[in-house]
XYZ file of C-alpha atoms in Angstrom:
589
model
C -10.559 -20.756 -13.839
C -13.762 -18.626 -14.016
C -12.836 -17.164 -10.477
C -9.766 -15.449 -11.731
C -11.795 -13.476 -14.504
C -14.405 -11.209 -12.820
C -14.593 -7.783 -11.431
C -12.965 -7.885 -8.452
C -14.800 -5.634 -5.565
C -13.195 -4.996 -2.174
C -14.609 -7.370 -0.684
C -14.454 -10.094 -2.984
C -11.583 -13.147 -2.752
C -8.624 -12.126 -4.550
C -8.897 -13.462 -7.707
C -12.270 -11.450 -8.245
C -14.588 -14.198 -7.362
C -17.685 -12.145 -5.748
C -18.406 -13.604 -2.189
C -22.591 -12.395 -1.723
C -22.194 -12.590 2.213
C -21.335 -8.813 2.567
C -17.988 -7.647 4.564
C -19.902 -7.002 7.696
C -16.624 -5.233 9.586
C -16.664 -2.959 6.320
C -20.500 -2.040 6.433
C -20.757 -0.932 9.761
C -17.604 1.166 9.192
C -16.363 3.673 11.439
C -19.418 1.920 14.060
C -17.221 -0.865 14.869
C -15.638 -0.780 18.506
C -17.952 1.426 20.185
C -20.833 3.413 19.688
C -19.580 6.297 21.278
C -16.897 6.543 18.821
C -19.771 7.165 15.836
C -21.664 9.416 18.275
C -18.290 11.517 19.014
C -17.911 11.490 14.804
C -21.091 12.766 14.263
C -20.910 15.606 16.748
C -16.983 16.228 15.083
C -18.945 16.766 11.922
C -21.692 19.023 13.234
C -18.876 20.898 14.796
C -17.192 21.439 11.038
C -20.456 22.196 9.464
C -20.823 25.487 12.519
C -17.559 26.632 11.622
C -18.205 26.798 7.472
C -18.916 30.671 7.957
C -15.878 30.915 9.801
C -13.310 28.959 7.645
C -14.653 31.343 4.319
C -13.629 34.410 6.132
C -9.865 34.972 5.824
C -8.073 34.469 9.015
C -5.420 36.278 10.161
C -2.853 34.348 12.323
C -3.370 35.665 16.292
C -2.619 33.801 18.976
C -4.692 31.402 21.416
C -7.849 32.978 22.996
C -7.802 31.456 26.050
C -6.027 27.975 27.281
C -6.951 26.087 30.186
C -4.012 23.539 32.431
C -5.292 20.979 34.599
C -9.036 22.366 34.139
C -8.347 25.722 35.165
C -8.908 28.394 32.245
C -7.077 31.210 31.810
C -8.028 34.867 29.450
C -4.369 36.392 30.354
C -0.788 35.277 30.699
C -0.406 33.096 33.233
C 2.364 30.378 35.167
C 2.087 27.315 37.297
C 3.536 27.596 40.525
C 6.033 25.282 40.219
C 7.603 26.875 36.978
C 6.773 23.702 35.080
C 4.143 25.767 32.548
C 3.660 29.148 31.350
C 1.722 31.028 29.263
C 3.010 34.193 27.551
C -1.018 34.976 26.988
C -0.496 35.214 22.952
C 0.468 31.626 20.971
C 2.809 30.498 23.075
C 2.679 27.674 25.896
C 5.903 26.027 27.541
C 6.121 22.891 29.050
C 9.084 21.994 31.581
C 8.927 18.964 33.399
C 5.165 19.340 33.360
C 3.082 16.224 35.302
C -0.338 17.422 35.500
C -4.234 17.307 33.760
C -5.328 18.201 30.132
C -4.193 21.020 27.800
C -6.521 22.814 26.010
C -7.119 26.254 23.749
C -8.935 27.408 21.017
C -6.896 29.352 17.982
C -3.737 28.801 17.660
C -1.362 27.146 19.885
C 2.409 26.689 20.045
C 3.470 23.821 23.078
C 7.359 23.689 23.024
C 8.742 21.425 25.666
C 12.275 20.516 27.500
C 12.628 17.542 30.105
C 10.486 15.432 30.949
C 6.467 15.834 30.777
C 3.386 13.765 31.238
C -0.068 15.027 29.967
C -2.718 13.011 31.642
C -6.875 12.884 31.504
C -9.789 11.104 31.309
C -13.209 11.222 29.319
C -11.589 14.237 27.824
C -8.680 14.726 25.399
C -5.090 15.365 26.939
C -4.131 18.083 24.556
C -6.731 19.664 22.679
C -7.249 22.949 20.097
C -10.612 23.747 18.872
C -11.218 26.646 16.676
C -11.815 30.036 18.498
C -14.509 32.771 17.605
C -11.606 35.039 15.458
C -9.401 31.918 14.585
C -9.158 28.272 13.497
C -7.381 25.486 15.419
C -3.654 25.408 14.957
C -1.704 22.932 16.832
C 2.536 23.042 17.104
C 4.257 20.642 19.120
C 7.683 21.558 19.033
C 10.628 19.843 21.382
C 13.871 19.925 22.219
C 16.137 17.521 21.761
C 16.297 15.071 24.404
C 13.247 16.295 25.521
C 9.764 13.886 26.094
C 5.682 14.970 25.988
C 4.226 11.765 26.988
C -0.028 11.988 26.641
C -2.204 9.850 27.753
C -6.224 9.629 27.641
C -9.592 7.698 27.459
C -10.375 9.908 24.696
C -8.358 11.312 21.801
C -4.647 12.101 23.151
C -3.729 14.693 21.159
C -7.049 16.262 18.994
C -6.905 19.474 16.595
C -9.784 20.041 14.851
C -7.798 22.525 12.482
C -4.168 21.514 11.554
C -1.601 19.767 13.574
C 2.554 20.219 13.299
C 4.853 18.238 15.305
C 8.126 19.262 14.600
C 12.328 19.086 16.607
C 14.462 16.783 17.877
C 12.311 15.430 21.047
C 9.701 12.721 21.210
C 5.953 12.035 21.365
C 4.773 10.092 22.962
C 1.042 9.883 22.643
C -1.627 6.921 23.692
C -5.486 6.537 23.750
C -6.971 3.664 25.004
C -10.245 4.752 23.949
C -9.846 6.310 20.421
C -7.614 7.934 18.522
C -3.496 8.685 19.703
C -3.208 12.025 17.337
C -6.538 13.161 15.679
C -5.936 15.935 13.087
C -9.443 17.770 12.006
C -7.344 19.370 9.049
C -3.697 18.687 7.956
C -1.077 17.154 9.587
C 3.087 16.871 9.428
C 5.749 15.255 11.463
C 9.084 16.451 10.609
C 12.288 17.025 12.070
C 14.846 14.773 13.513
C 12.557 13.571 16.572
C 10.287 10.479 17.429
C 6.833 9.772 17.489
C 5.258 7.097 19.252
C 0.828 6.663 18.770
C -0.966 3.992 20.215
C -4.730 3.824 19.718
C -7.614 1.893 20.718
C -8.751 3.275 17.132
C -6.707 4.736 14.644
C -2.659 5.458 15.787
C -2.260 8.492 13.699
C -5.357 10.106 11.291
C -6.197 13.240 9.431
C -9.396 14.434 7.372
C -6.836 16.004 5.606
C -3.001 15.611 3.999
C -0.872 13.573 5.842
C 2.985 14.259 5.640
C 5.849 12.537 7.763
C 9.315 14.195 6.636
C 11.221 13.353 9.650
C 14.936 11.703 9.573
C 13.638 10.287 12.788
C 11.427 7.182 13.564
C 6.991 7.305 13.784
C 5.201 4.615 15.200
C 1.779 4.647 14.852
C -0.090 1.045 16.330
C -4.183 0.528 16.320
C -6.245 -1.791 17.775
C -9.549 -1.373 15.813
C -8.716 0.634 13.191
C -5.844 2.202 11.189
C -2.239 2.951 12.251
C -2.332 5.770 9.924
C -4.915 6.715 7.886
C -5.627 10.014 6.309
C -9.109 10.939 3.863
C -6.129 12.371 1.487
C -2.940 12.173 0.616
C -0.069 10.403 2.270
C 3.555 11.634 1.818
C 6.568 9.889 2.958
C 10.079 10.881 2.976
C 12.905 12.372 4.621
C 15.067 9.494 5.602
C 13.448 7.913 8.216
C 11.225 5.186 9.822
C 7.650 4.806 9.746
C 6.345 2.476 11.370
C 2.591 1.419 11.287
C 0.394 -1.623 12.519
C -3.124 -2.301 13.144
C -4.791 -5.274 15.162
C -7.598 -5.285 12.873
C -7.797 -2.998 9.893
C -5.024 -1.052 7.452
C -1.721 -0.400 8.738
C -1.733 2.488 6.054
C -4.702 3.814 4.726
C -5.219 6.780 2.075
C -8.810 8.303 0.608
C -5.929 9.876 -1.853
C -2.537 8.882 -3.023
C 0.128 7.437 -0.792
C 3.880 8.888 -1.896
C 7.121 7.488 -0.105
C 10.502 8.706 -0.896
C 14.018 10.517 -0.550
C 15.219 6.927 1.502
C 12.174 6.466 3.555
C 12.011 3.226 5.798
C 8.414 1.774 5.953
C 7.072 -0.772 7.510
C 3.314 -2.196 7.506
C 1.461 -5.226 9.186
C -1.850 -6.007 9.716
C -3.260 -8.832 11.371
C -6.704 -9.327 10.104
C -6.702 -6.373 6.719
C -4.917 -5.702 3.936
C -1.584 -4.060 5.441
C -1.297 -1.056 2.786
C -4.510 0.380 0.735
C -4.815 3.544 -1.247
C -7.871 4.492 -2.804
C -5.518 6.133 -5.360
C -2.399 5.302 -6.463
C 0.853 4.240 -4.611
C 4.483 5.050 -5.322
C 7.573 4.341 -3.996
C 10.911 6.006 -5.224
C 14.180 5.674 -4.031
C 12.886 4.343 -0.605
C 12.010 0.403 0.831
C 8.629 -0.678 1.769
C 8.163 -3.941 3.804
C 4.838 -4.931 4.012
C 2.617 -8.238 5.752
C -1.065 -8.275 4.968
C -4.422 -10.362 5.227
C -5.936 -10.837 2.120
C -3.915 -7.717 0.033
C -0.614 -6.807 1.356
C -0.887 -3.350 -0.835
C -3.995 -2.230 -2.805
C -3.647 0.201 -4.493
C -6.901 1.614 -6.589
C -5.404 3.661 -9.119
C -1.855 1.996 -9.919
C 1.272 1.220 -7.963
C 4.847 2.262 -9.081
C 8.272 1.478 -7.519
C 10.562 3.625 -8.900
C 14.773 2.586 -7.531
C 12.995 0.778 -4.151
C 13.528 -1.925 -2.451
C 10.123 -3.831 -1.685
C 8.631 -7.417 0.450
C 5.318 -8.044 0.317
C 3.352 -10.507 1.930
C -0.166 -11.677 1.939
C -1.698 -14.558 3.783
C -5.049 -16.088 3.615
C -8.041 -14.131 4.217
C -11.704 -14.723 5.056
C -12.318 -16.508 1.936
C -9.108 -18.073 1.218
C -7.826 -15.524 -1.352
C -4.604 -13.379 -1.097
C -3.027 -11.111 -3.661
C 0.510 -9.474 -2.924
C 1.091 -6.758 -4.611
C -3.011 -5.487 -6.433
C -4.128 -2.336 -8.803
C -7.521 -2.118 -10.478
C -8.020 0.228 -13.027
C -4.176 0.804 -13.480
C -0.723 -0.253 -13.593
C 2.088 -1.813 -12.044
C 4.918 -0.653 -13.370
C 8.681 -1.673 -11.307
C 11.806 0.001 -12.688
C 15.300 1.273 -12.409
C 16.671 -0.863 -10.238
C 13.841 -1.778 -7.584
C 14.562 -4.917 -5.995
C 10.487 -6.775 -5.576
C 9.981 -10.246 -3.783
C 6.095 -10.867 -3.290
C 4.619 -13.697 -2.037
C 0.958 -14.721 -1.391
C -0.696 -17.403 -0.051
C -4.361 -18.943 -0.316
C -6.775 -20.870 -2.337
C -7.196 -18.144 -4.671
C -3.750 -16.021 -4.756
C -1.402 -14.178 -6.669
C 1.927 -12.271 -5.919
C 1.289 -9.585 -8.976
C -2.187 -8.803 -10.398
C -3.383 -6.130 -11.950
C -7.363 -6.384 -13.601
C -9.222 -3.784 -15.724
C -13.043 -3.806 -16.779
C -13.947 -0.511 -17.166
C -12.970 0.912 -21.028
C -13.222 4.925 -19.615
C -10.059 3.787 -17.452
C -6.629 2.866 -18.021
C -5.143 -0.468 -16.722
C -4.521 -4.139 -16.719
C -0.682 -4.117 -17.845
C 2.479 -4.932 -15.901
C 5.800 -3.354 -16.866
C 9.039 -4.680 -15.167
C 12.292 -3.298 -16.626
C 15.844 -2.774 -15.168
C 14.968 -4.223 -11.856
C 14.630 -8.110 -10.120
C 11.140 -9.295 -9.178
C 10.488 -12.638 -7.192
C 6.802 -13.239 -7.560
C 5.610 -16.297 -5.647
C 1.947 -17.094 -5.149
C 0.914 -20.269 -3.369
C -1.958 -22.612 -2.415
C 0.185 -23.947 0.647
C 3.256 -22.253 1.612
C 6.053 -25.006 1.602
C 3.526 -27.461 0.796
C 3.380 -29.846 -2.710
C 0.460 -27.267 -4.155
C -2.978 -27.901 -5.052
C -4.108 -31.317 -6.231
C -4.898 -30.333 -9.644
C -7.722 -33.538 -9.809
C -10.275 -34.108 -7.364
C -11.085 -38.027 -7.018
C -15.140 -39.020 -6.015
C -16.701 -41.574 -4.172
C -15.998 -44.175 -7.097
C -12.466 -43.031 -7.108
C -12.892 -41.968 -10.919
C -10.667 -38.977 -11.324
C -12.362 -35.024 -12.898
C -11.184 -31.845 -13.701
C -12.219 -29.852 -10.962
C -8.848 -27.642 -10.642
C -8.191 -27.045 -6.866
C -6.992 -23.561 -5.795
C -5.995 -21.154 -8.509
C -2.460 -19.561 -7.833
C -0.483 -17.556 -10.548
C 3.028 -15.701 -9.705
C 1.689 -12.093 -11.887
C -1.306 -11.903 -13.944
C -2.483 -9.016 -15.944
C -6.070 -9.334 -17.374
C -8.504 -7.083 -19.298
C -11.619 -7.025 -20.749
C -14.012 -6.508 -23.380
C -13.408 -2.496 -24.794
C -10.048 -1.955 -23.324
C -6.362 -1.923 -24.597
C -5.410 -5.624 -23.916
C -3.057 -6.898 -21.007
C 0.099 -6.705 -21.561
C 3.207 -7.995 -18.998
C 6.400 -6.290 -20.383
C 9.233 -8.187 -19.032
C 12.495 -5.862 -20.371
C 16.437 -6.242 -19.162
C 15.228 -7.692 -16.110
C 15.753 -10.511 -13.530
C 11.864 -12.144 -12.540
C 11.227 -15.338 -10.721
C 7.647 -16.297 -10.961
C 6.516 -19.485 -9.376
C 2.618 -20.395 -9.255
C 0.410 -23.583 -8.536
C -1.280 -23.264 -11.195
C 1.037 -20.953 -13.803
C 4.152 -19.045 -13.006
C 3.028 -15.619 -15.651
C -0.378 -15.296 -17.300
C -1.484 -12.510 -19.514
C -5.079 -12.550 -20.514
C -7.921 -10.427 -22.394
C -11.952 -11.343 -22.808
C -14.158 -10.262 -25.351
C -17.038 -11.321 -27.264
C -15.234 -11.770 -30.218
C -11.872 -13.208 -29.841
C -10.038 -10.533 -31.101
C -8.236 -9.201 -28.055
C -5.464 -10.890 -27.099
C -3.352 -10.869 -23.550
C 0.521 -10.861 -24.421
C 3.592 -11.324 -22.503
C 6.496 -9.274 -23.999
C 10.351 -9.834 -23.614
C 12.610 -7.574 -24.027
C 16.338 -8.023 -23.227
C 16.452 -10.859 -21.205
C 15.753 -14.624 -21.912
C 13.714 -17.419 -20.353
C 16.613 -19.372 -18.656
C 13.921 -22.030 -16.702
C 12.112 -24.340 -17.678
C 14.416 -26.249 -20.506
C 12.920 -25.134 -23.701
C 9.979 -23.286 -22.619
C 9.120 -19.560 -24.538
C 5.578 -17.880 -24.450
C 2.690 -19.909 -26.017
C -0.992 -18.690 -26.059
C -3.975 -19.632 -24.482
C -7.479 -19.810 -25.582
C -10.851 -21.283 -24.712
C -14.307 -19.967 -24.961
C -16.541 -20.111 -21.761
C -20.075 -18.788 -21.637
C -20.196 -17.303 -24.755
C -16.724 -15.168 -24.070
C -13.521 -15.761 -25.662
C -10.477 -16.458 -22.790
C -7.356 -15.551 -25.171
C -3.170 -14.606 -23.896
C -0.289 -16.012 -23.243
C 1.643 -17.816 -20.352
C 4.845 -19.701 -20.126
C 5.007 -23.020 -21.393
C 6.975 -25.576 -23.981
C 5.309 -27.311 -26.573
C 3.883 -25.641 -30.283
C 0.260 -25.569 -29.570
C -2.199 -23.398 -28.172
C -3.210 -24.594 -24.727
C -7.064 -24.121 -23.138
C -5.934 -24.900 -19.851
C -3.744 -23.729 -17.162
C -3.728 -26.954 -15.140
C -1.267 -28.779 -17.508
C 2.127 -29.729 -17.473
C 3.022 -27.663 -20.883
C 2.187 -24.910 -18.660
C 5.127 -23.830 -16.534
C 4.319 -23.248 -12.779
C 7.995 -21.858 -12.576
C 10.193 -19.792 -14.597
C 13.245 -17.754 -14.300
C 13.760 -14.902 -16.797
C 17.316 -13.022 -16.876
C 19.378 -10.808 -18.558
C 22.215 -12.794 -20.527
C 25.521 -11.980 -18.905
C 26.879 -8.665 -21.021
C 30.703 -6.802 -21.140
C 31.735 -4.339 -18.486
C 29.925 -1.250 -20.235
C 31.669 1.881 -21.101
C 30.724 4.599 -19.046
C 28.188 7.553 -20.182
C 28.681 9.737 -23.142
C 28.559 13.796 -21.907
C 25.543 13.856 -23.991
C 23.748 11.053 -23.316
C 20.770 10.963 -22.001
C 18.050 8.932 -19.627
C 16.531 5.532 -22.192
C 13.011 6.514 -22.964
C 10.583 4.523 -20.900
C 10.721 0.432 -21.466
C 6.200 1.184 -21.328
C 6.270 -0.821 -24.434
C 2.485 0.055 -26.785
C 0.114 -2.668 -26.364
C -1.152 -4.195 -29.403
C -4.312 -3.241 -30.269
C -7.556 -4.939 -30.092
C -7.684 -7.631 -32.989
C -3.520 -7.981 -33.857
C -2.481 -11.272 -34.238
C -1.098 -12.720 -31.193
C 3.004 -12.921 -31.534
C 5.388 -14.900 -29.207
C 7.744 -11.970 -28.402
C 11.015 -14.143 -26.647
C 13.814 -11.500 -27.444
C 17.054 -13.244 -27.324
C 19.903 -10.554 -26.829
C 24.024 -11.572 -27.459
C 26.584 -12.317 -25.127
C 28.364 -9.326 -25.415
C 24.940 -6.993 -25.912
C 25.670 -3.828 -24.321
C 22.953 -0.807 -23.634
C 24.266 2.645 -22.902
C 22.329 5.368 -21.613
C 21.907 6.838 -17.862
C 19.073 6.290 -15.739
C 18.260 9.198 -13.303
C 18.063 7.161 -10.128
C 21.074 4.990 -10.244
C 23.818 7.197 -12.396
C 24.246 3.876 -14.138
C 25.159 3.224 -17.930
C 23.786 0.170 -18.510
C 20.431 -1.465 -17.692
C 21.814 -5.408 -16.989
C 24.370 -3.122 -14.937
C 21.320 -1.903 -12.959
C 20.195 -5.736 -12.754
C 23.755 -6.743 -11.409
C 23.583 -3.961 -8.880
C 19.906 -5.206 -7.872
C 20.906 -8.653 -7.315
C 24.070 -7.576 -5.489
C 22.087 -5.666 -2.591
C 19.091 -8.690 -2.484
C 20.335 -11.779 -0.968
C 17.616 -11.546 1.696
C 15.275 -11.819 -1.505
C 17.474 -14.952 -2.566
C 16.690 -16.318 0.345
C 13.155 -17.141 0.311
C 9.982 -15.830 1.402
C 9.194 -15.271 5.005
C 6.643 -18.066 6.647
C 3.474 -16.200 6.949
C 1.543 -17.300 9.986
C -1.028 -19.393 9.507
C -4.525 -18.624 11.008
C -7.349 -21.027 11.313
C-alpha cells in the first residue's frame, strides 16, 4: 500500500508512486513536434518584450495602419475588383464571398463577413494582426448569420498578437496543419450564437491570456500535438452551448489559471495519450455537464475541483505506468453538491475514481465533501475483469502477501501537520466499488494522533449486509497509517486486502415523506462542509441513521427544491445513463 501514500508529482503514477525515469514529452515541452515551432516561440516572445514601451503608454483606440490582401499592402482605403473585399481605410475590412491569399494589418482590425469565404496561405499566417507603431493588435471577427470564413495555413490560421474577438451568428472555420488554428497573443472570446471549428497540428485554440467562450453556439477545437484549448490563464465557460475539445496527444483543456464552466454549458474532453482536463488552479462546474475521457487523469485539477448542480462522466484509462485517477486535486478539495449527478471510473494498476492528497501544512486540502447529489465512483485494476489477485504464488507455489494493483473507488489522504482527511458523505446517493476498498480515508504522522475519518450524514450504508465504518491502522517505516474505510466486523483492520474490507458499497438516503414546500422565510441550508476533527481526537464511527419519515426543509439556490433527499430523487431521476454502467475505455497496449 506504500504507493498510495506519497507526494504525488505530475508525472508520477496515480496513486503518488514517484516513477525516476522523467516524463520526457513533458521536459522538452513546447519543443516537441518541430523545432521551428520553439524557434517561432522564441521570436513571439522577443516580439512582446519590443513592444513593453508601447503597451505602458495608454492607447487610444484608432483604426488599422495599413492592411495588406493577397500580399498586396495598402496605406488608404481600398477594394478588390471583384467587390469581394473592401477596405474603408480606418478599422474596418469586409469580406464577401472572398477566395483569395492572406489577411494581414497591424492595430486594430474589424473583418465582418457574409457568404461564403476562403482565406488561404502558406509559410505565413492566413489572417494576421500585429501591433502597429500608435496601436496594439486588436482582432474582431464578426459574421453574419449563415455566413462562413474558412482559413487555412502552414502556419498559424488565424494569429493576434494583441487580443482576439470572434463574435455573430456565422462560422469559423479555421485549420493549421503546421501550428496553431487561432493563436491569441493577449485575450480571447467567442461569443454569440455562431460556430467555431479549429484544427491544429499544435494547439486548436490558445491564448497567453484569458480565455472566454460565451456562445449559445457550438466550438470545436481538435490538436494533434498539443492542446485543443489551452490558455496561460483563466478559462471561462458558459452561455449555453457546446465546446468541444480533443487532442491526439496532450490536454484537451488546459489552464495556467482556473477553468470556470457554467449557465448550461455542454463540454466535452478526450485525449488520447494525456490527461483530458488539467488546471493548474482550480476547476468548477455549476449548473452545466462536463463529459470527460482521459489517459492517466481524466481532470486534474491543482487547486480543488467543485461541481456545483452539474451533471459529470469521467473517465481515465491506463497510462504510461499503469496508474489512472478519475476525478484528482492536490492541495484542495473536492467538494460535489446540490444535485450534481458524478459517475467516475478509472482503470489501471494503480487507480482511483476520487482522490484528493495533501502534504503541504501552508495549504488547504485532502477532504471530500459529497452532499445532496449521486456519485458512482468506480476504480478498477481490469475493467470487467475478476480484479487483482490479491496473493502472488512463487516458484514453490507457497502463497505471500504481495497485494497486486491498488484500486480504491475515493480516497482522501493527508499528512503529517495538516487538518486530517475527511470524506463527508451527507443526504446523498454514492456507489463506490474498488479492487482493493470501495472508500478510504487516511492521515500519516509521526505520532499516531491524526486520524482519516469518513463521516455520514443523512443517509445509510444500504450494501454490504452489516457493514458501517471501521478504522484502519498500521505503522510502516516509522509513520503511523491511521482512518477509516468500509467494512463489517468490530476490530481495527491493518490491511486493505481483506475480506472485512468492503470493495463495494452503496450509501443512500432512506426513503422520506413528500416534503412540504418552502416557508416565505426560509432560507438556503448552510453548507454540509462538515469541521474536520482535529489532529489527536479520538477516531469515532460516524454512521448517521436518519427515520423513515425524516424530512429536511430549506431551499437550495440551484434547484428551488425543499428538501435535500428531494434533490437526490431528482438526481437519480435524470441519471439512468449513470445506472447504466461505465463506458468501456479502450484498451492500449
Amino acid at each position: 500500500m506504500a504507493a498510495l501514500f506519497t507526494t504525488p508529482k505530475r508525472n508520477d503514477t496515480t496513486a503518488g508512486t514517484h516513477v525516476a525515469e522523467p516524463d520526457v514529452r513533458r521536459r522538452i515541452g513546447l519543443a516537441h513536434g518541430s523545432w521551428r515551432r520553439v524557434t517561432r516561440r522564441i521570436v513571439a516572445g522577443a516580439v512582446c518584450a519590443l513592444t513593453v514601451s508601447s503597451l505602458l503608454m495608454p492607447s487610444v483606440s484608432l483604426a488599422a495602419e495599413w492592411v495588406k490582401v493577397g500580399g498586396n499592402k495598402y496605406n488608404t482605403a481600398a477594394s478588390g475588383e471583384a467587390g469581394t473585399w473592401s477596405w474603408d481605410g480606418a478599422d474596418d475590412l469586409k469580406l464577401n464571398n472572398y477566395n483569395g491569399g492572406e489577411i494581414q494589418a497591424a492595430g486594430k482590425l474589424n473583418v465582418n463577413y457574409s457568404g461564403t469565404n476562403i482565406v488561404t496561405a502558406e509559410w505565413i499566417e492566413s489572417i494576421n494582426v500585429s501591433h502597429g507603431t500608435s496601436e496594439n493588435a486588436e482582432l474582431n471577427i464578426q459574421g453574419d448569420e449563415g455566413g462562413t470564413l474558412s482559413v487555412t495555413s502552414t502556419e498559424d490560421a488565424i494569429l493576434s498578437t494583441g487580443n482576439i474577438n470572434i463574435d455573430g451568428a456565422g462560422s469559423v472555420n479555421a485549420t493549421s496543419t503546421g501550428f496553431d488554428a487561432i493563436n491569441a497573443g493577449g485575450d480571447l472570446a467567442i461569443k454569440g450564437s455562431g460556430n467555431v471549428n479549429a484544427t491544429g497540428a499544435s494547439d486548436g485554440i490558445r491564448a497567453n491570456g484569458n480565455i472566454t467562450i460565451d456562445d449559445s453556439g457550438a466550438v470545436t477545437a481538435r490538436a494533434t500535438k498539443d492542446k485543443g484549448i489551452g490558455t496561460d490563464k483563466n478559462l471561462t465557460i458558459k452561455g449555453d452551448g457546446t465546446v468541444e475539445a480533443s487532442s491526439a496527444d496532450g490536454e484537451a483543456l488546459w489552464s495556467g489559471g482556473n477553468i470556470n464552466i457554467s449557465d448550461g454549458s455542454q463540454v466535452k474532453a478526450s485525449s488520447e495519450k494525456d490527461a483530458a482536463v488539467e488546471a493548474k488552479g482550480s476547476l468548477a462546474a455549476t449548473n452545466a455537464s462536463l463529459n470527460v475521457n482521459g489517459v492517466e487523469y481524466g481532470v486534474y485539477a491543482h487547486k480543488g475541483i467543485t461541481l456545483d448542480h452539474a451533471n459529470v462522466t469521467v473517465r481515465a484509462g491506463k497510462g504510461r505506468y499503469g496508474g489512472a485517477i478519475a476525478l484528482f486535486t492536490y492541495q484542495d478539495d473536492i467538494v460535489v453538491k446540490n444535485g450534481s449527478t458524478v459517475d467516475a471510473f478509472a482503470e489501471g494498476e494503480v487507480s482511483a475514481a476520487f482522490s484528493t492528497r495533501n502534504d503541504r501544512p501552508n495549504e488547504k486540502g485532502g477532504h471530500i465533501y459529497i452532499s445532496d447529489s449521486v456519485v458512482k465512483a468506480i476504480a478498477r485494476y481490469v475493467e470487467n475483469g475478476d480484479g487483482p489477485t490479491p496473493y502472488s504464488e512463487n516458484q514453490d507455489g507457497e502463497t505471500s502477501p504481495e497485494p497486486q494493483g491498488e484500486n480504491i473507488g475515493i480516497i482522501a489522504q493527508t499528512s503529517e501537520g495538516i487538518m486530517p482527511a475527511t470524506i463527508s458523505i451527507v443526504r446523498s446517493k454514492v456507489t463506490a466499488e474498488g479492487d482493493t476498498a470501495a472508500i478510504f480515508a487516511l492521515a500519516m504522522s509521526a505520532d499516531g494522533k491524526a486520524i482519516g475519518t469518513i463521516e455520514i450524514e443523512g443517509s445509510t450504508i444500504l450494501t454490504p449486509e452489516g457493514a458501517k465504518v471501521i478504522d484502519y491502522r498500521k505503522l510502516r517505516d516509522g509513520i503511523y497509517e491511521a482512518g477509516q474505510t468500509i467494512g463489517t466486523g468490530d476490530t481495527t483492520v491493518d490491511s486493505l486486502y481483506i475480506k472485512a474490507v468492503a470493495k463495494s458499497t452503496t450509501i443512500a438516503p432512506p426513503e422520506v415523506a413528500k416534503p412540504e414546500g418552502p416557508k416565505p422565510d426560509e432560507t438556503k441550508p448552510a453548507e454540509s462542509k462538515q469541521d474536520p476533527k482535529p489532529e489527536g481526537a479520538k477516531t469515532t464511527k460516524t454512521v448517521a441513521v436518519a427515520t423513515t419519515k425524516a424530512k429536511t426543509t430549506g431551499t437550495l439556490a440551484a434547484t428551488g427544491d425543499a428538501s435535500g433527499a428531494a434533490i437526490v430523487a431528482a438526481a437519480l431521476a435524470g441519471t439512468a445513463a449513470i445506472a447504466a454502467g461505465a463506458v468501456v475505455i479502450r484498451k492500449r497496449s
